[in-house]
Structure formats: C-alpha cells, structure tokens
Amino acid sequence: LVSLTPPEAPKIAEQMAEVRSAMDLRADRLPEILSQSDGFSSFFAAQMPYGLNRRPYTVHLIGALYDTVIGVEQRMKHLCSVPRPVDLSPQIQPIIQTPGHSAYPSGHATEAFAHATVLAALRLSVATPEDGLIETLLARLSPAAETAPVTDPVILLFRLAARIADNRTVAGVHYPVDSAHGALLGFGVALAFISHCLGGGPERPVPEWVADGNSWSGDFTLRKWCTALGGPGQPGWRSGTTTVAKAEPWQVLPMLWRAAATTSAF
C-alpha cells in the first residue's frame, strides 16, 4: 500500500531548521499539545460529534481502525529508526517528553490522518455510491479543493489532522517530513480499511503510494501534502493501484461500517 524511504542525515539536518522555527509557536499551541499527547478523538468529535451516547457504531469503527493502523505504524518506525530532534541538539528543549521510538514516520500524523479519512468517508457515504467513495474522497484532497471555504466539513477534518501533526513539530519531537509521510501512511492504510469495509476485492481498488523522505522540503502544511498526493495529469506519490482481500460474509467490519454509515448523516 505505502512504500516509504526514511530521510538521511543531510535531510534531517535541513529539517532541524524547521523544528527551530516552529518553536516560536509554543506559547500559542501549548494547551493543544498537552491535550493531544495522549489522544485526540475529542478534537474530531467536536467537528463530527460521535460517542457512546450518540453514534456508538462510529466509536467501535474508529477503535478497529486504530488497531489496524498502530500495528503498521510501529513496524514502520522500527524499520526506519530515525533519531529525534533532541537526540541531535539539546537546544530543541521539547516541551513534552520525547517518545523512545523512531521519529519517522510520525505516529500522531498517521493516526490523525487515518481518523480524518474514515470520518470523511462516512460523511461522503451519505450521498456517494460505494463504488465511487474512495475516488470521491481523493478528489476532495486535490490542491484546488483544499482551498475550499473553511466550512467544508471534509476539508475541516483534514485541516484538524494537519494541525495535530504540526503540533508535534512545534513541541519539538518531530520533523515536518515525519508528519508528511506519517499522514500518507495513515491515509493509505485507512483507504484500504475502507475498501475492506465496502467488501474489498477487485471491485474496490485502492491507491498504492511511494514517497522518499529525502525529497520533502520545508515545513508541513495540508496544501503541500495535497499537492504531493498528485492527481490526474499531476505526478505525485501515487504509484499505482492495488486491492485488498475480498471481505467474507462472516467478517465484522463491513457490518460495523454499514451501521456507522447509516447513522452518520447530519
């Protein structure tokens, strides 16, 4: 689904300048950073309300998504093993405790973008046929669509995910490239998760992605990320198409998806 090449030492040295620049935002972002250290579901629920007292099937679907994404994310971190900013300079002075695992890819970015992807797909499912849901979601993340009004509920979900990811650079525990490729990892895995929920197999193809950490420059923003995704006539990270195994009738996630989608209208 997603092939990532971790950044090498020259790129990490270049990215340290971005970490230093982001430190200037700490006074503004500190309450968010602290609140998001141990989870951020409440931030998404503030945009698209769900909980055990309303839309409980969405709660269980997101829980299953996290079980799926975190296993992939931690394996990728183990394989990449990129040092954290504080490992390279005591001047970083992170404002939260630095995790012990690899900086790349960012776990917060992976999980936040996976979260946004599934919630956005549930929103779109109200008026979008299942066979067009994934491509419709991809189209909403084009550079042009990202400039849509701030009231666009789909774009707002991804802007929140990008803010959560960027806060980790402000905190001093991640480089921007960690967020860019963590976001891609979460997005790619979430699309495969959605494909499985919709039945999987060749009828529900999903994109393949290839990204090199040494090619990312500067800070991380949603607009830059949408541009890097590519699209019709635009080269980007998208490298092809693949499929996930066809869902069996006895599997739970398709049933859970239908239950969540039925109650996702606003």
Short mmCIF file of C-alpha atoms in Angstrom, two decimals:
data_model
loop_
_atom_site.label_atom_id
_atom_site.label_comp_id
_atom_site.label_asym_id
_atom_site.label_seq_id
_atom_site.Cartn_x
_atom_site.Cartn_y
_atom_site.Cartn_z
CA LEU A 1 0.00 0.00 0.00
CA VAL A 2 2.63 2.52 1.08
CA SER A 3 6.38 2.45 0.45
CA LEU A 4 8.43 4.97 2.46
CA THR A 5 12.13 5.81 2.34
CA PRO A 6 13.31 7.48 5.58
CA PRO A 7 15.25 10.75 5.42
CA GLU A 8 19.03 10.55 5.63
CA ALA A 9 21.35 12.73 7.71
CA PRO A 10 21.58 15.73 5.32
CA LYS A 11 17.79 15.98 5.06
CA ILE A 12 17.39 15.66 8.83
CA ALA A 13 19.95 18.46 9.32
CA GLU A 14 17.94 20.62 6.91
CA GLN A 15 14.71 19.79 8.73
CA MET A 16 16.18 20.84 12.09
CA ALA A 17 15.88 24.46 10.92
CA GLU A 18 12.12 23.92 10.51
CA VAL A 19 11.89 22.48 14.02
CA ARG A 20 13.66 25.56 15.35
CA SER A 21 11.27 27.90 13.51
CA ALA A 22 8.24 26.01 14.83
CA MET A 23 9.40 26.55 18.43
CA ASP A 24 8.18 30.15 18.18
CA LEU A 25 4.57 28.87 18.17
CA ARG A 26 4.82 27.08 21.51
CA ALA A 27 3.11 29.72 23.63
CA ASP A 28 0.07 29.64 21.32
CA ARG A 29 -0.11 25.87 20.89
CA LEU A 30 0.82 24.56 24.36
CA PRO A 31 -2.73 23.74 25.58
CA GLU A 32 -3.44 21.79 22.36
CA ILE A 33 -0.11 19.97 22.50
CA LEU A 34 -0.64 18.82 26.07
CA SER A 35 -4.22 17.75 25.39
CA GLN A 36 -3.25 15.81 22.26
CA SER A 37 -0.31 13.99 23.85
CA ASP A 38 -2.45 11.07 25.00
CA GLY A 39 -5.16 11.16 22.31
CA PHE A 40 -7.17 13.49 20.16
CA SER A 41 -10.51 11.81 19.44
CA SER A 42 -12.31 14.58 21.32
CA PHE A 43 -10.97 17.13 18.80
CA PHE A 44 -12.50 15.18 15.90
CA ALA A 45 -15.71 14.61 17.85
CA ALA A 46 -16.00 18.38 18.23
CA GLN A 47 -16.29 18.63 14.43
CA MET A 48 -18.27 15.46 13.76
CA PRO A 49 -19.96 14.54 17.05
CA TYR A 50 -19.81 10.87 17.96
CA GLY A 51 -19.59 8.93 21.22
CA LEU A 52 -21.14 6.02 23.05
CA ASN A 53 -24.19 8.19 23.74
CA ARG A 54 -24.51 9.12 20.04
CA ARG A 55 -23.26 7.20 17.01
CA PRO A 56 -21.71 4.36 19.06
CA TYR A 57 -21.00 2.32 15.92
CA THR A 58 -18.62 5.07 14.80
CA VAL A 59 -16.76 4.72 18.11
CA HIS A 60 -16.27 0.99 17.54
CA LEU A 61 -15.28 1.54 13.90
CA ILE A 62 -12.61 4.08 14.89
CA GLY A 63 -11.37 1.66 17.56
CA ALA A 64 -10.95 -1.05 14.92
CA LEU A 65 -9.17 1.46 12.68
CA TYR A 66 -6.67 2.26 15.43
CA ASP A 67 -5.98 -1.44 15.99
CA THR A 68 -5.21 -1.67 12.27
CA VAL A 69 -3.12 1.48 11.92
CA ILE A 70 -0.98 1.35 15.05
CA GLY A 71 0.41 -2.09 14.24
CA VAL A 72 1.55 -0.87 10.82
CA GLU A 73 2.85 2.41 12.20
CA GLN A 74 5.03 0.80 14.88
CA ARG A 75 6.55 -1.67 12.44
CA MET A 76 7.45 1.18 10.11
CA LYS A 77 9.06 3.09 12.98
CA HIS A 78 11.08 0.03 13.97
CA LEU A 79 12.36 -0.42 10.41
CA CYS A 80 13.18 3.27 9.86
CA SER A 81 14.73 4.17 13.24
CA VAL A 82 15.29 7.91 12.70
CA PRO A 83 16.67 9.90 15.69
CA ARG A 84 14.50 12.50 17.37
CA PRO A 85 15.38 16.22 17.25
CA VAL A 86 16.53 16.25 20.90
CA ASP A 87 18.92 13.38 20.11
CA LEU A 88 20.75 15.75 17.77
CA SER A 89 20.64 19.05 19.66
CA PRO A 90 19.99 19.96 23.33
CA GLN A 91 18.81 23.38 22.10
CA ILE A 92 15.50 21.88 20.96
CA GLN A 93 14.21 21.71 24.55
CA PRO A 94 10.98 19.79 23.74
CA ILE A 95 8.02 20.84 25.85
CA ILE A 96 6.72 17.27 26.25
CA GLN A 97 8.55 14.02 26.89
CA THR A 98 10.14 12.65 23.73
CA PRO A 99 8.96 9.09 22.93
CA GLY A 100 11.63 6.41 22.74
CA HIS A 101 10.79 5.12 19.27
CA SER A 102 11.70 6.47 15.82
CA ALA A 103 10.74 9.99 14.82
CA TYR A 104 9.84 8.81 11.31
CA PRO A 105 7.04 8.38 10.44
CA SER A 106 5.02 10.39 12.95
CA GLY A 107 2.51 8.27 14.85
CA HIS A 108 0.31 11.25 15.63
CA ALA A 109 0.19 12.18 11.93
CA THR A 110 -0.52 8.57 10.93
CA GLU A 111 -3.37 8.19 13.39
CA ALA A 112 -4.83 11.67 12.88
CA PHE A 113 -4.98 11.33 9.09
CA ALA A 114 -6.41 7.82 9.33
CA HIS A 115 -9.04 9.18 11.71
CA ALA A 116 -9.89 12.07 9.37
CA THR A 117 -10.04 9.74 6.36
CA VAL A 118 -12.60 7.38 7.85
CA LEU A 119 -14.77 10.18 9.26
CA ALA A 120 -14.64 11.99 5.91
CA ALA A 121 -15.63 8.79 4.10
CA LEU A 122 -18.58 8.32 6.45
CA ARG A 123 -19.73 11.86 5.69
CA LEU A 124 -19.38 11.36 1.95
CA SER A 125 -21.10 7.96 2.06
CA VAL A 126 -24.43 9.66 2.69
CA ALA A 127 -24.56 10.96 -0.89
CA THR A 128 -21.86 8.94 -2.70
CA PRO A 129 -22.24 5.42 -4.17
CA GLU A 130 -19.92 2.86 -2.62
CA ASP A 131 -18.08 2.18 -5.87
CA GLY A 132 -17.10 5.85 -6.14
CA LEU A 133 -16.41 6.65 -2.50
CA ILE A 134 -12.61 6.33 -2.46
CA GLU A 135 -12.07 8.30 -5.67
CA THR A 136 -14.51 10.97 -4.48
CA LEU A 137 -12.51 11.34 -1.30
CA LEU A 138 -9.26 11.55 -3.27
CA ALA A 139 -10.75 14.27 -5.47
CA ARG A 140 -11.66 16.33 -2.41
CA LEU A 141 -7.98 16.40 -1.45
CA SER A 142 -6.70 17.99 -4.64
CA PRO A 143 -4.73 21.24 -4.20
CA ALA A 144 -7.66 23.18 -5.70
CA ALA A 145 -10.21 21.58 -3.38
CA GLU A 146 -8.03 22.29 -0.35
CA THR A 147 -8.66 26.00 -0.93
CA ALA A 148 -12.40 25.44 -0.48
CA PRO A 149 -14.24 27.52 2.13
CA VAL A 150 -13.32 26.72 5.72
CA THR A 151 -16.87 25.49 6.29
CA ASP A 152 -16.31 22.44 4.02
CA PRO A 153 -16.73 19.62 6.60
CA VAL A 154 -14.45 17.18 4.76
CA ILE A 155 -11.59 19.66 4.41
CA LEU A 156 -12.02 20.73 8.04
CA LEU A 157 -11.35 17.16 9.18
CA PHE A 158 -8.06 17.09 7.31
CA ARG A 159 -7.10 20.58 8.46
CA LEU A 160 -7.55 19.36 12.02
CA ALA A 161 -5.40 16.30 11.29
CA ALA A 162 -2.69 18.54 9.83
CA ARG A 163 -2.83 20.80 12.89
CA ILE A 164 -2.44 17.80 15.23
CA ALA A 165 0.56 16.62 13.20
CA ASP A 166 2.17 20.05 13.06
CA ASN A 167 1.78 20.46 16.81
CA ARG A 168 4.29 17.64 17.26
CA THR A 169 6.92 19.66 15.40
CA VAL A 170 6.06 22.72 17.48
CA ALA A 171 6.51 20.56 20.59
CA GLY A 172 9.99 19.61 19.40
CA VAL A 173 9.55 15.85 18.96
CA HIS A 174 9.13 15.56 15.16
CA TYR A 175 10.45 16.91 11.87
CA PRO A 176 7.94 18.10 9.22
CA VAL A 177 8.80 15.15 6.96
CA ASP A 178 7.69 12.80 9.77
CA SER A 179 4.25 14.38 9.57
CA ALA A 180 4.09 14.42 5.77
CA HIS A 181 4.83 10.72 5.43
CA GLY A 182 3.01 9.69 8.60
CA ALA A 183 -0.05 11.39 7.13
CA LEU A 184 0.43 9.43 3.90
CA LEU A 185 0.79 6.17 5.81
CA GLY A 186 -2.40 6.81 7.80
CA PHE A 187 -4.26 7.87 4.69
CA GLY A 188 -3.17 4.85 2.65
CA VAL A 189 -3.97 2.33 5.37
CA ALA A 190 -7.32 3.98 6.09
CA LEU A 191 -8.30 3.78 2.41
CA ALA A 192 -7.52 0.04 2.48
CA PHE A 193 -9.54 -0.27 5.69
CA ILE A 194 -12.48 1.47 3.98
CA SER A 195 -12.13 -0.77 0.93
CA HIS A 196 -12.37 -3.84 3.16
CA CYS A 197 -15.42 -2.38 4.90
CA LEU A 198 -17.05 -1.91 1.49
CA GLY A 199 -16.39 -5.52 0.51
CA GLY A 200 -12.81 -5.40 -0.79
CA GLY A 201 -11.61 -7.35 -3.82
CA PRO A 202 -11.10 -6.03 -7.36
CA GLU A 203 -14.39 -4.11 -7.22
CA ARG A 204 -12.91 -1.79 -4.54
CA PRO A 205 -9.36 -0.91 -5.69
CA VAL A 206 -7.14 1.36 -3.59
CA PRO A 207 -4.13 3.51 -4.49
CA GLU A 208 -0.52 2.49 -3.95
CA TRP A 209 1.88 5.21 -2.77
CA VAL A 210 5.66 5.67 -2.89
CA ALA A 211 7.40 8.55 -1.07
CA ASP A 212 11.03 9.40 -0.33
CA GLY A 213 11.77 11.34 2.83
CA ASN A 214 14.79 12.94 1.19
CA SER A 215 12.52 14.69 -1.31
CA TRP A 216 10.39 16.60 1.19
CA SER A 217 11.42 20.24 1.68
CA GLY A 218 10.43 22.80 4.25
CA ASP A 219 7.51 22.72 6.64
CA PHE A 220 4.40 20.57 6.63
CA THR A 221 1.07 22.03 5.52
CA LEU A 222 -2.08 20.39 4.23
CA ARG A 223 -1.81 22.26 0.93
CA LYS A 224 1.72 20.98 0.30
CA TRP A 225 0.60 17.49 1.25
CA CYS A 226 -2.37 17.56 -1.13
CA THR A 227 -0.05 18.70 -3.91
CA ALA A 228 2.32 15.81 -3.16
CA LEU A 229 -0.54 13.32 -3.43
CA GLY A 230 -0.75 14.12 -7.14
CA GLY A 231 -3.79 13.54 -9.32
CA PRO A 232 -4.93 13.42 -12.93
CA GLY A 233 -2.06 14.74 -15.01
CA GLN A 234 -0.04 15.61 -11.90
CA PRO A 235 2.91 13.46 -10.80
CA GLY A 236 2.96 12.71 -7.12
CA TRP A 237 3.25 9.94 -4.58
CA ARG A 238 0.54 7.83 -6.18
CA SER A 239 2.28 4.97 -7.99
CA GLY A 240 -0.49 2.59 -8.98
CA THR A 241 -3.49 0.64 -7.77
CA THR A 242 -3.86 -2.49 -5.70
CA THR A 243 -6.61 -4.44 -3.95
CA VAL A 244 -7.28 -5.84 -0.51
CA ALA A 245 -8.70 -9.29 0.08
CA LYS A 246 -12.41 -9.64 -0.53
CA ALA A 247 -14.39 -9.45 2.69
CA GLU A 248 -16.04 -12.68 3.79
CA PRO A 249 -19.71 -12.71 4.81
CA TRP A 250 -18.81 -13.57 8.40
CA GLN A 251 -16.38 -10.66 8.88
CA VAL A 252 -17.46 -7.93 11.26
CA LEU A 253 -16.06 -4.71 9.79
CA PRO A 254 -18.39 -4.46 6.76
CA MET A 255 -21.39 -4.82 9.09
CA LEU A 256 -19.91 -2.26 11.50
CA TRP A 257 -19.29 0.15 8.61
CA ARG A 258 -22.89 -0.12 7.41
CA ALA A 259 -24.15 0.56 10.92
CA ALA A 260 -21.88 3.60 11.30
CA ALA A 261 -22.70 4.92 7.83
CA THR A 262 -26.43 4.62 8.47
CA THR A 263 -26.15 6.91 11.48
CA SER A 264 -23.52 9.33 10.11
CA ALA A 265 -25.87 11.81 8.41
CA PHE A 266 -26.01 15.30 9.93
#
